[in-house]
CSV table of C-alpha atoms and ligand atoms in Angstrom, one decimal:
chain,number,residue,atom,x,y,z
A,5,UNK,CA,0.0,0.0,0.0
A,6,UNK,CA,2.7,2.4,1.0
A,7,UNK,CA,4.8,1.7,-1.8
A,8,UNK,CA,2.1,2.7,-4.4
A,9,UNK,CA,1.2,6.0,-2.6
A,10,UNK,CA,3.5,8.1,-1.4
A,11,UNK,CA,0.8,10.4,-0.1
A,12,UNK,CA,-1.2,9.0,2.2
A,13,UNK,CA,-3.0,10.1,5.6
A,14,UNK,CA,-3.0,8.1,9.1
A,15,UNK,CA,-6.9,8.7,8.3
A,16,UNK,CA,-6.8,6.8,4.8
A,17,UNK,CA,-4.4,4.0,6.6
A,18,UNK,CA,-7.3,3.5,9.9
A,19,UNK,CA,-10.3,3.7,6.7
A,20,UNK,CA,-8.1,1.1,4.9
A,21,UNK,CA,-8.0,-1.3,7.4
A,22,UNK,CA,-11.4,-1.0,8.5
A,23,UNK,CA,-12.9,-2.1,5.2
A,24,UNK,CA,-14.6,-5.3,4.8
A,25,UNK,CA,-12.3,-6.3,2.5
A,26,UNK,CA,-9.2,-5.8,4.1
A,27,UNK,CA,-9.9,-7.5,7.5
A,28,UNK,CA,-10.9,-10.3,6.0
A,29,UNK,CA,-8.4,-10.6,3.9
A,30,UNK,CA,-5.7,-9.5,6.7
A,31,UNK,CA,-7.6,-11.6,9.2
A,32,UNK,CA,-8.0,-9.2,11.9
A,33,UNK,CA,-11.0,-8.9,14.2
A,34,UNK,CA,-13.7,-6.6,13.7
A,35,UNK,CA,-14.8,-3.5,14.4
A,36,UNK,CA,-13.1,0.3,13.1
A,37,UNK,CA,-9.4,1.4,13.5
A,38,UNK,CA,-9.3,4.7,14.8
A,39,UNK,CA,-7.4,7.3,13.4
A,40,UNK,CA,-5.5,7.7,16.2
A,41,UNK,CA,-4.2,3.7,16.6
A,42,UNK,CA,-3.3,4.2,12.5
A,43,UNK,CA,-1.2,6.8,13.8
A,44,UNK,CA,0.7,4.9,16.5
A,45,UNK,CA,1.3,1.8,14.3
A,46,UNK,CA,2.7,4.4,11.7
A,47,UNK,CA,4.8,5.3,14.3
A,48,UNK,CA,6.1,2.5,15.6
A,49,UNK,CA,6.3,1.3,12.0
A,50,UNK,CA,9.2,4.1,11.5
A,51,UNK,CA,7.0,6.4,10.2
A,52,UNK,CA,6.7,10.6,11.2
A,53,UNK,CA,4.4,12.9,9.7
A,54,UNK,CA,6.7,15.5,8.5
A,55,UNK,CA,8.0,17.2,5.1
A,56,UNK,CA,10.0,15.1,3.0
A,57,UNK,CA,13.7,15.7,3.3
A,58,UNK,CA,15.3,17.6,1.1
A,59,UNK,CA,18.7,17.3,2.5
A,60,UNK,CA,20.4,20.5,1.7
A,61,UNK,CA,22.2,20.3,5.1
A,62,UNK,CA,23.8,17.3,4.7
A,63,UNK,CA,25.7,17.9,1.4
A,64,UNK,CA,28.6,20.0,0.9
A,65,UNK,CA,27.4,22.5,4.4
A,66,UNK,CA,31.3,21.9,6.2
A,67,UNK,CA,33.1,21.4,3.2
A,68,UNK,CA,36.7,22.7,3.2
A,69,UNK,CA,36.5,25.6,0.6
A,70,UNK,CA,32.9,26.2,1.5
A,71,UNK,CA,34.0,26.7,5.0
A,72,UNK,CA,37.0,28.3,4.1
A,73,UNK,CA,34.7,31.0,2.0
A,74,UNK,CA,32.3,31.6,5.2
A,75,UNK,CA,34.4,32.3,7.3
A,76,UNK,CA,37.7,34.2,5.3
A,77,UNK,CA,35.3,36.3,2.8
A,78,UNK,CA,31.9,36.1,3.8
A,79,UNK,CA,31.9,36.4,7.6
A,80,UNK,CA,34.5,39.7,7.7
A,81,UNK,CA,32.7,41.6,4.8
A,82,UNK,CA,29.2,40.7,6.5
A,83,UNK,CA,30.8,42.0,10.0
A,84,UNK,CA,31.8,45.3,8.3
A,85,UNK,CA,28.8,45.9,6.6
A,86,UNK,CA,26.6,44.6,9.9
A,87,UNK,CA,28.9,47.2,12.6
A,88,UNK,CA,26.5,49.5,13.6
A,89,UNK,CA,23.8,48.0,12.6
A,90,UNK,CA,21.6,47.7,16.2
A,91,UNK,CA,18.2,49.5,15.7
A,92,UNK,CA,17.8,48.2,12.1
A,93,UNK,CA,14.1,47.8,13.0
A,94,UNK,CA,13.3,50.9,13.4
A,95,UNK,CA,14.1,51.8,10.3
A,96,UNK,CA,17.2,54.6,11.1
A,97,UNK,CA,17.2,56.7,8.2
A,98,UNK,CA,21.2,56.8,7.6
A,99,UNK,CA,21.1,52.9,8.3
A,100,UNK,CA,22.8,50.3,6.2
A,101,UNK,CA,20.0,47.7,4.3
A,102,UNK,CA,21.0,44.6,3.6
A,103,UNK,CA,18.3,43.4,0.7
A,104,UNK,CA,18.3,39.4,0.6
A,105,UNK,CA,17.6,37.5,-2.8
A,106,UNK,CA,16.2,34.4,-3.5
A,107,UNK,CA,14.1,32.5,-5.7
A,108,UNK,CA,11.6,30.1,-4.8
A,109,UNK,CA,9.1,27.9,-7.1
A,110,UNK,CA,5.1,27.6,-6.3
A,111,UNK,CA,3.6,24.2,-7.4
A,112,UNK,CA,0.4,23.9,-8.6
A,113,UNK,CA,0.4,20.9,-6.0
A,114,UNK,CA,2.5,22.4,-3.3
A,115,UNK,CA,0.3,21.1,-0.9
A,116,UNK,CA,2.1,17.5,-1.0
A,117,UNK,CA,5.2,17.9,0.7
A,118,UNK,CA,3.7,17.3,4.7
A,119,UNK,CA,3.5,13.6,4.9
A,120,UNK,CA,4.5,10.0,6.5
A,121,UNK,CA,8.3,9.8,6.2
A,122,UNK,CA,10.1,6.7,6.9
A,123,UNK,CA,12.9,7.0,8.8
A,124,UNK,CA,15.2,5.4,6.7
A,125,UNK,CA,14.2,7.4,3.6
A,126,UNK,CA,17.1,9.4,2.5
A,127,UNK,CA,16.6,13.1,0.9
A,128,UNK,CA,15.7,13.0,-2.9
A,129,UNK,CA,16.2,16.3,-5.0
A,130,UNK,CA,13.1,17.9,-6.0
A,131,UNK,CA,11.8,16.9,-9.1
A,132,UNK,CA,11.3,20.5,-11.4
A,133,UNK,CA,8.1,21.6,-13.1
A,134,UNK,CA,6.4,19.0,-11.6
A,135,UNK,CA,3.1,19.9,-13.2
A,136,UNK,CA,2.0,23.6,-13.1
A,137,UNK,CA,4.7,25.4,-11.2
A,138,UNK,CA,5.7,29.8,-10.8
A,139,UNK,CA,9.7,30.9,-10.1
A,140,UNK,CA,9.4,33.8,-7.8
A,141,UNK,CA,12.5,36.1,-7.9
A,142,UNK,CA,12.4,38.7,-5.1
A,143,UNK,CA,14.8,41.0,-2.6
A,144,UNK,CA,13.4,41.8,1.4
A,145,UNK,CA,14.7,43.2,4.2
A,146,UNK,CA,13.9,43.3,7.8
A,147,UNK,CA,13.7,46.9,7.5
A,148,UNK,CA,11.1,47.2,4.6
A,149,UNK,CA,10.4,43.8,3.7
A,150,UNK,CA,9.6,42.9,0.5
A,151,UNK,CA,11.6,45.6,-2.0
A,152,UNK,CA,8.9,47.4,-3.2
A,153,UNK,CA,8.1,51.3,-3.7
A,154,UNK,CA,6.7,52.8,-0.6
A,155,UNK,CA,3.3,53.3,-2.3
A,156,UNK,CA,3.2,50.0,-3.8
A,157,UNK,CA,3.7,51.0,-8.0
A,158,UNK,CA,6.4,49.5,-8.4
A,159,UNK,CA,7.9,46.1,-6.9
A,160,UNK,CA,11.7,44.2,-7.8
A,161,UNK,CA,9.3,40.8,-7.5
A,162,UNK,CA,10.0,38.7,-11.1
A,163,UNK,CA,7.2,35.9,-11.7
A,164,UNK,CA,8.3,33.4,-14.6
A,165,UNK,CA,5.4,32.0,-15.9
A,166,UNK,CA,6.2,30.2,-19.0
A,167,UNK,CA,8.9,29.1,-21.4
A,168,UNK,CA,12.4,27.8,-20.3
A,169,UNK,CA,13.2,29.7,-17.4
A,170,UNK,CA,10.8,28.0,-15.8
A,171,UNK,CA,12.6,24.5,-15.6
A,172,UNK,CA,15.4,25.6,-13.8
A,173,UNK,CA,17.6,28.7,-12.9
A,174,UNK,CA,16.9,32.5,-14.0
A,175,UNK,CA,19.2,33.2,-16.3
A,176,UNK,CA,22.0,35.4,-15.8
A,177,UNK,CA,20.5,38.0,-17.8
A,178,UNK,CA,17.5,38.1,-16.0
A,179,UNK,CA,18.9,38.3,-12.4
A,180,UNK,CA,20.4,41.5,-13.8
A,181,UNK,CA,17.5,42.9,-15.1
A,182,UNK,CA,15.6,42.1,-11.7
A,183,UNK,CA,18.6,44.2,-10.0
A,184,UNK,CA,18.3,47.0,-12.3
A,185,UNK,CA,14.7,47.2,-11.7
A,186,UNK,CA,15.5,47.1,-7.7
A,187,UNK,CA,18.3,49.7,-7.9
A,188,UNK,CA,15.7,52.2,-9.8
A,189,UNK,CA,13.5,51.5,-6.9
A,190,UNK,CA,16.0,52.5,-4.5
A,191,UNK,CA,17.3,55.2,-6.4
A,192,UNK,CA,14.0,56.5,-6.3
A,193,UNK,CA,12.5,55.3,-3.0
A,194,UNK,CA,14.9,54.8,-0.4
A,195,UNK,CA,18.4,57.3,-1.2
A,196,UNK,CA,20.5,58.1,2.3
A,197,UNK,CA,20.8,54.5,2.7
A,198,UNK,CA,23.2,52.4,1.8
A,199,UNK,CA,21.7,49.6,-0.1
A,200,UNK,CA,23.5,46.5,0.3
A,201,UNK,CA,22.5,42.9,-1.8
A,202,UNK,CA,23.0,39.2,-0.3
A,203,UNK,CA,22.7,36.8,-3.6
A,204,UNK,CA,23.0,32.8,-2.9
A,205,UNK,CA,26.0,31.9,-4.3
A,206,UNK,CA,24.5,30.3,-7.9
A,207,UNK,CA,26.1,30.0,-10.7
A,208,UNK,CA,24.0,32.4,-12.5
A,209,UNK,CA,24.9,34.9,-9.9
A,210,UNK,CA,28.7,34.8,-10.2
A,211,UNK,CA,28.4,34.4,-13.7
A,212,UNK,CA,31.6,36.6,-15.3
A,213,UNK,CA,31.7,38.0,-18.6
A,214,UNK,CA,32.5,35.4,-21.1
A,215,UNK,CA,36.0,36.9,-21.4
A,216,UNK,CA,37.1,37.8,-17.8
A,217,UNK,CA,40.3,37.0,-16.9
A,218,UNK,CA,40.9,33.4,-15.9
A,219,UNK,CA,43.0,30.8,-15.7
A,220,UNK,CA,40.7,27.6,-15.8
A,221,UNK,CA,41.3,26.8,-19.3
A,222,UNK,CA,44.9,28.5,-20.3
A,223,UNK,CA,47.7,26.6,-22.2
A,224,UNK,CA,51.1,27.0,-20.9
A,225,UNK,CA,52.6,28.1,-23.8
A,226,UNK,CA,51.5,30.1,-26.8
A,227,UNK,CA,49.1,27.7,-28.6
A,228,UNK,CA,51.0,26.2,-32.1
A,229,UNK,CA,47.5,26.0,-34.1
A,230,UNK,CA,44.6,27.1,-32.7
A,231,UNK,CA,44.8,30.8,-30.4
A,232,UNK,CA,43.7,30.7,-26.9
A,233,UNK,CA,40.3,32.9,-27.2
A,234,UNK,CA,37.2,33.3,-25.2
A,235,UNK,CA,33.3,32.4,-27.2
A,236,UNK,CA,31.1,35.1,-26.5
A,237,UNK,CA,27.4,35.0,-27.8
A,238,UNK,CA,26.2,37.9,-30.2
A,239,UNK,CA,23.0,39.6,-29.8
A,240,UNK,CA,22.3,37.3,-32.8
A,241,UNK,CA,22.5,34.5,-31.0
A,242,UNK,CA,26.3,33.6,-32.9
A,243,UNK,CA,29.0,32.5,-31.2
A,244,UNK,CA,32.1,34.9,-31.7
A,245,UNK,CA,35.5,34.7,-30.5
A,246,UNK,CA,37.5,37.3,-29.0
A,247,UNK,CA,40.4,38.2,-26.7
A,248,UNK,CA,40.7,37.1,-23.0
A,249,UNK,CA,40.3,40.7,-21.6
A,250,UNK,CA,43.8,42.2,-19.9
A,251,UNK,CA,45.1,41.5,-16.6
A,252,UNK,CA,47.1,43.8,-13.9
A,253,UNK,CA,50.7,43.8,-12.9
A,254,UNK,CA,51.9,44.3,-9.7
A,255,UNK,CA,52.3,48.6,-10.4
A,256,UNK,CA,48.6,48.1,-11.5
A,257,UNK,CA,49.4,48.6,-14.8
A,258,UNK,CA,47.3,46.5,-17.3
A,259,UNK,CA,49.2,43.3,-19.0
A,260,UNK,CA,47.6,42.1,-22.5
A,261,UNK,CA,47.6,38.5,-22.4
A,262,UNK,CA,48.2,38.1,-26.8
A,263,UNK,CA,51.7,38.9,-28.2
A,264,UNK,CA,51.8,42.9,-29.5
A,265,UNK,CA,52.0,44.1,-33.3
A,266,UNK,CA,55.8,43.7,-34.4
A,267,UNK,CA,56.2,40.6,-32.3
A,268,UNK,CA,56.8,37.3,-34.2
A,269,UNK,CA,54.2,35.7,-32.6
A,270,UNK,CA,51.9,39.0,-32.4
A,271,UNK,CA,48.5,38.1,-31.7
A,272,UNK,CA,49.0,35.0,-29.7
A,273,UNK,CA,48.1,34.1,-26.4
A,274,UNK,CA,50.7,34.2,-24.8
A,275,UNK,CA,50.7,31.0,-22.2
A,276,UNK,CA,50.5,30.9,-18.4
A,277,UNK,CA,54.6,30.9,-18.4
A,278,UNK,CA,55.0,33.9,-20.0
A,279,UNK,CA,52.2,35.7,-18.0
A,280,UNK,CA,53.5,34.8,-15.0
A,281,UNK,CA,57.2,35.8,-16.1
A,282,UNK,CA,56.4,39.2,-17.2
A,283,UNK,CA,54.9,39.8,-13.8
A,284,UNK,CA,58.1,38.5,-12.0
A,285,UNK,CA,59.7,41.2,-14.5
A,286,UNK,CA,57.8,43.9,-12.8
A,287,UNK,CA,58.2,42.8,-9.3
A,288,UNK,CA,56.1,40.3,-8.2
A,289,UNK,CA,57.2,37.5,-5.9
A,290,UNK,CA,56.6,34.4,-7.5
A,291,UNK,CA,59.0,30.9,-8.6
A,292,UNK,CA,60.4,30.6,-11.7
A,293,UNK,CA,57.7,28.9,-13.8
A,294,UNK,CA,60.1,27.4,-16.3
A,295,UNK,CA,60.1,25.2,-13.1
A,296,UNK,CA,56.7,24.4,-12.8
A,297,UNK,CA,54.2,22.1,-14.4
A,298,UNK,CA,51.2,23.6,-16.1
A,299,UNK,CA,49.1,22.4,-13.1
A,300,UNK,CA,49.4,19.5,-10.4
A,301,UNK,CA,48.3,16.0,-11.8
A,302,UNK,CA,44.7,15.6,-11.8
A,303,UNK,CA,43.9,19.1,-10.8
A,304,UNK,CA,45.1,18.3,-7.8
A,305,UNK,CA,46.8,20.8,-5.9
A,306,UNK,CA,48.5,20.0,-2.5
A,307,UNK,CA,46.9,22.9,-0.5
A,308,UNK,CA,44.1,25.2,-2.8
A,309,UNK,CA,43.0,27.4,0.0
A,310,UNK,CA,46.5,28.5,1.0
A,311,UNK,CA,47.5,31.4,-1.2
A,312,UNK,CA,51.4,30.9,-0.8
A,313,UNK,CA,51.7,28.0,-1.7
A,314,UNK,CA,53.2,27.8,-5.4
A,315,UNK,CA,52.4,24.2,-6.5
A,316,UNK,CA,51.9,24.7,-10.5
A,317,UNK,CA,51.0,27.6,-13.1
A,318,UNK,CA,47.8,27.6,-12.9
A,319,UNK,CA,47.3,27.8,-9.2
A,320,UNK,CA,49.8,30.9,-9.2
A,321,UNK,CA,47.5,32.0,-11.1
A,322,UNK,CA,44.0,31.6,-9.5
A,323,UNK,CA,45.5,33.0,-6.4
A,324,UNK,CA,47.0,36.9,-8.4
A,325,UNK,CA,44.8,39.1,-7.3
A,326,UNK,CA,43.8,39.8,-10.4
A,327,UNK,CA,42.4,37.0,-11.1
A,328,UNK,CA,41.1,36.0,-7.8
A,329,UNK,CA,39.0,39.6,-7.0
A,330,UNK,CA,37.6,39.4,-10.9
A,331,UNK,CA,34.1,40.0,-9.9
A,332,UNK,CA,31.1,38.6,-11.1
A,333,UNK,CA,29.3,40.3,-14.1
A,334,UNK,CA,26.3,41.0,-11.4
A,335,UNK,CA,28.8,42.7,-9.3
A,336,UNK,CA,30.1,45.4,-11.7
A,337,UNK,CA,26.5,45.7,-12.7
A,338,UNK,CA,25.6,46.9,-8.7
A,339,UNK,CA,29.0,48.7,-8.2
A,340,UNK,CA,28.8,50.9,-11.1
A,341,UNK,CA,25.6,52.3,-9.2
A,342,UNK,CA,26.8,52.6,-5.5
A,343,UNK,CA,25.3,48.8,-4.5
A,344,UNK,CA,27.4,46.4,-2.6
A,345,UNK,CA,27.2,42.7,-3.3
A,346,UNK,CA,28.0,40.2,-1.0
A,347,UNK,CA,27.7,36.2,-2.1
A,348,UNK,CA,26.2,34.1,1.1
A,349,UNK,CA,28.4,30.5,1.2
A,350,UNK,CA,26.7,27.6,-0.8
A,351,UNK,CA,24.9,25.2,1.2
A,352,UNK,CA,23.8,27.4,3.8
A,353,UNK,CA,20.6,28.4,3.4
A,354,UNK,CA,20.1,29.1,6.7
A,355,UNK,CA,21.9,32.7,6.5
A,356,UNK,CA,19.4,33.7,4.0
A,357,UNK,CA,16.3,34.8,6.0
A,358,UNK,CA,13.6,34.8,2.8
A,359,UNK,CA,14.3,31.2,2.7
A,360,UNK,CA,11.8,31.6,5.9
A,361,UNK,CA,9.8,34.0,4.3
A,362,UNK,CA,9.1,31.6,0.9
A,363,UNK,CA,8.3,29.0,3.8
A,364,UNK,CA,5.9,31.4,5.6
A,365,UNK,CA,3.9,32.3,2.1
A,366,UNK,CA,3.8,29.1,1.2
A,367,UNK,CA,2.1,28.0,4.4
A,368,UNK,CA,-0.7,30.8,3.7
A,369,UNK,CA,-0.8,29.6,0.3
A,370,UNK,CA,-1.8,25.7,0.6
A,371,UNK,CA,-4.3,27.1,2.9
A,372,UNK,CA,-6.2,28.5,-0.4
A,373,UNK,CA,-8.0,26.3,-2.6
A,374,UNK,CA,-6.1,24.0,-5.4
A,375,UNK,CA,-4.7,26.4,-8.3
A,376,UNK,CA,-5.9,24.9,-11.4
A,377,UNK,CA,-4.6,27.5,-13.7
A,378,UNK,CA,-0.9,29.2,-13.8
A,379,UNK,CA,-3.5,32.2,-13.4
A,380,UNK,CA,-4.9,31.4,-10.2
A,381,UNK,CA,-1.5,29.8,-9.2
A,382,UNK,CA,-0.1,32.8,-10.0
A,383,UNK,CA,-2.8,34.8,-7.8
A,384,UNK,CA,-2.2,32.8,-5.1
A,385,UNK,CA,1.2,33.1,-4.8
A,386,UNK,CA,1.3,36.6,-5.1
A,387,UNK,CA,-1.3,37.3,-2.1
A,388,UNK,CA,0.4,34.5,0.1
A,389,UNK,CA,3.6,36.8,-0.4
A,390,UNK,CA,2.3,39.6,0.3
A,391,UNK,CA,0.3,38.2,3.5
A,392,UNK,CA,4.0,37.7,5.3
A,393,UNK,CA,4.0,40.2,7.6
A,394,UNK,CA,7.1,42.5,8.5
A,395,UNK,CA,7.1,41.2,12.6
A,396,UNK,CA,7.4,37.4,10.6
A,397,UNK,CA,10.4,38.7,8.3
A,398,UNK,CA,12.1,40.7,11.1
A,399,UNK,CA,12.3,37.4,13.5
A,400,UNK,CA,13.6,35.5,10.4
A,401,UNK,CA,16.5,38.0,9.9
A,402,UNK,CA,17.2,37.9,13.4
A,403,UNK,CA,17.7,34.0,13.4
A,404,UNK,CA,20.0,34.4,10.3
A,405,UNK,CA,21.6,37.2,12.1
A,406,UNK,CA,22.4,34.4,15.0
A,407,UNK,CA,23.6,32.1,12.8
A,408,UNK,CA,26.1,34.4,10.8
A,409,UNK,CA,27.0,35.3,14.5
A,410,UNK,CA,27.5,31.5,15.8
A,411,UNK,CA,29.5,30.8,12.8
A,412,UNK,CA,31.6,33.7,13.9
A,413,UNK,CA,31.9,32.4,16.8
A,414,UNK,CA,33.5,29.4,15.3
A,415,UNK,CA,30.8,26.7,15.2
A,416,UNK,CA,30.0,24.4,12.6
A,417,UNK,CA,26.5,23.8,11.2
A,418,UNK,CA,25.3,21.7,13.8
A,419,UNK,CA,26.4,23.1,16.9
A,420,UNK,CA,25.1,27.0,14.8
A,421,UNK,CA,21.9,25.0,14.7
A,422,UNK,CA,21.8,23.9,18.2
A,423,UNK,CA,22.9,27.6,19.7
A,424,UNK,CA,20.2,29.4,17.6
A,425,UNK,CA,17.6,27.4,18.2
A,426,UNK,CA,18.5,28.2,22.5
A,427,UNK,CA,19.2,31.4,21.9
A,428,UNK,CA,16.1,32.2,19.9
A,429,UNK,CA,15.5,35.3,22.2
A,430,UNK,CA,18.7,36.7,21.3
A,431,UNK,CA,20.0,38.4,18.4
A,432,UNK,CA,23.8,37.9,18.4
A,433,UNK,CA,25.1,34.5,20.8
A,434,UNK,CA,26.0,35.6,24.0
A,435,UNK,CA,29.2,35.7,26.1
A,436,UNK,CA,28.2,32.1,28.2
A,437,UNK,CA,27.6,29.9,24.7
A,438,UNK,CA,30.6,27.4,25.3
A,439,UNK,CA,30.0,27.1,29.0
A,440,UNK,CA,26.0,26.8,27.8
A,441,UNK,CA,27.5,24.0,25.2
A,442,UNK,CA,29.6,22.1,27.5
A,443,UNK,CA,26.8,21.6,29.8
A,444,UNK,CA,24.8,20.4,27.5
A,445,UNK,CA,27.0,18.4,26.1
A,446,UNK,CA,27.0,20.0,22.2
B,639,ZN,ZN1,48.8,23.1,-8.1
């Protein structure tokens, strides 16, 4: 039975086996099963009536270089941005707002998630566009909420309702638009602040130009038949090759990556060795790469996450800060207007607060009645959004606020899990936490 539906209530289980048909068959006495004995056999069967797991803690949350980003990049820019930053309910008018983005998908049937999970049942990815289904795309803050004109005409909320997008990520393209649109808002709205923007760490987020400087794919030496260039897509939709763009010596002085007219190899790449040796040519510390392999076997490298370490070419390479601060294409887009942008660590979707405001609306929303249409699913969607109120959003920054601050305080997911969850009052972790940990035995 259990195997067939995957849906199924304690009710449906107790009117199951107190048919006819099924006591007889099963040979039990009879009389009704009530509800409540369907729910204790579930439960002693393994079973709790809970969302199905989706496992996004598990994977990748305390992995080196996601760890190593959290707390080295994300943490120190987050604390600069954060000092300061006590009354920021109360709206202080030269305050610093830190507008979080996130996507989220309504299903048609969004009402199937709550049921009887097994215990051993591991976490399955979601299946996407499973049937009718509406990508949200939206900034809030725990000052304002929802990032929206004061008087409501204009909002920085995308739907995607059709076509392509709607299978998967927003494209690049339109994450841009949908932070132009927000930054007009802003402009318009809310100047004397400083606007900050929090983007998950997708790959449609960091997205670079197509030829920003990096070393992924460069040959060692000047290539002998093809040159080393970088495909970029034409309004047209053609594919186009053209130049890596330049990088910066040490004196901050650009360096073109292709040979110059009058050289007898003008025009071509040049190779990782001779990159690297022009910059030792103009000061900078680095080996000899006529010593050095291209990159460590298997792209292997002894230590990635420590910057001095000179194992091959390419990781030289990866760690010149030119290469390494080459922001995303999103970022130059914001910083060209005054907007900060700050990437949260992958995995942790704790730290984004919306992630508990998606989760609120979509609580109001299976309260409505089924959405047949992508018009009334649309409808829906929109007023269980807007039904989130700012008291909700303002205690769901607060417990991302605790877990930025217990992972500043050096704790790993699940201890940050266990001190935010006793802390809940609080809105950074407070002096006693290891004494509070040892005691209960974290
Ligand atoms: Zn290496």
């Amino acid at each position: 039975m259990f195997a067939r539906k995957k849906f199924i209530s304690a009710k449906e289980v107790a009117q199951h086996l107190s048919s006819l048909e099924t006591r007889e068959r099963l040979n039990l006495p009879a009389g009704t099963i009530h509800e409540r004995t369907a729910v204790r056999w579930l439960q002693y069967l393994g079973y709790s009536w809970r969302h199905e797991p989706k496992g996004q803690y598990k994977d990748g949350h305390e992995r080196e270089d996601v760890v190593d980003y959290r707390q080295n990049v994300f943490l120190p820019a987050w604390m600069r941005l954060t000092e300061g930053l006590t009354a920021f309910d109360d709206g202080n008018e030269s305050s610093v707002i830190l507008w979080f983005h996130d996507e989220c998908t309504f299903y048609a049937n969004d009402c199937r998630t709550l049921r009887w999970v097994h215990e051993d049942e591991e976490p399955v990815p979601y299946p996407k566009g499973e049937g009718l289904s509406l990508m949200v795309a939206d900034f809030a803050s725990a000052q304002y909420g929802w990032l929206r004109a004061p008087d409501g005409s204009s909002e920085a909320r995308i739907l995607f309702r059709a076509g392509k997008e709607r299978d998967g990520y927003l494209k690049a393209q339109n994450i841009q638009d949908q932070a132009t649109l927000a930054m007009d808002i802003l402009d318009a709205h809310y100047p004397g602040h400083k606007h900050v923007f929090i983007y998950d760490n997708a790959p449609t987020h960091l997205a670079r130009a197509p030829n920003a400087l990096s070393a992924r794919r460069m040959p060692l030496h000047p290539p002998k038949k093809k040159n080393f260039l970088c495909p970029v897509k034409t309004s047209e939709g053609l594919t186009q090759s053209v130049r890596m763009e330049d990088g910066t010596f040490p004196d901050g002085t650009p360096q073109s990556l292709y040979f110059p007219e009058g050289h007898p190899q003008a025009g071509l790449f040049k190779g990782m060795k001779e990159i690297l040796h022009e910059r030792i040519v103009k000061g900078a510390l680095l080996p000899d790469p006529s010593t050095l392999l291209a990159q460590c076997p298997k792209f292997k490298c002894p230590s990635p996450m420590d910057t001095t370490v000179h194992c091959c070419c390419r990781r030289i390479l990866f760690n010149q800060p030119d290469f390494a601060n080459r922001t995303s294409g999103l970022e130059e887009h914001c910083k060209a207007r005054g907007y900060e942008v700050l990437f949260l660590p992958r995995f942790h979707c704790e730290l984004n607060f919306i992630e508990q405001c998606w989760a609120y609306a979509k609580r109001i929303y299976r309260e409505f009645p089924p959405s047949p249409t992508l018009l009334d699913l649309e409808r829906n969607a929109v007023a269980a959004l807007d039904s989130v109120p700012l008291n909700a959003m303002r205690n769901f920054f607060r417990r991302s606020f605790r877990f930025m601050d217990a992972y500043r305080n050096g704790l790993n997911g699940t201890r940050a899990a266990w001190a935010c969850k006793k802390y809940r009052g609080h809105r950074v972790i407070p002096e006693s936490l290891l004494a509070d940990m040892e005691a209960s035995g974290v």
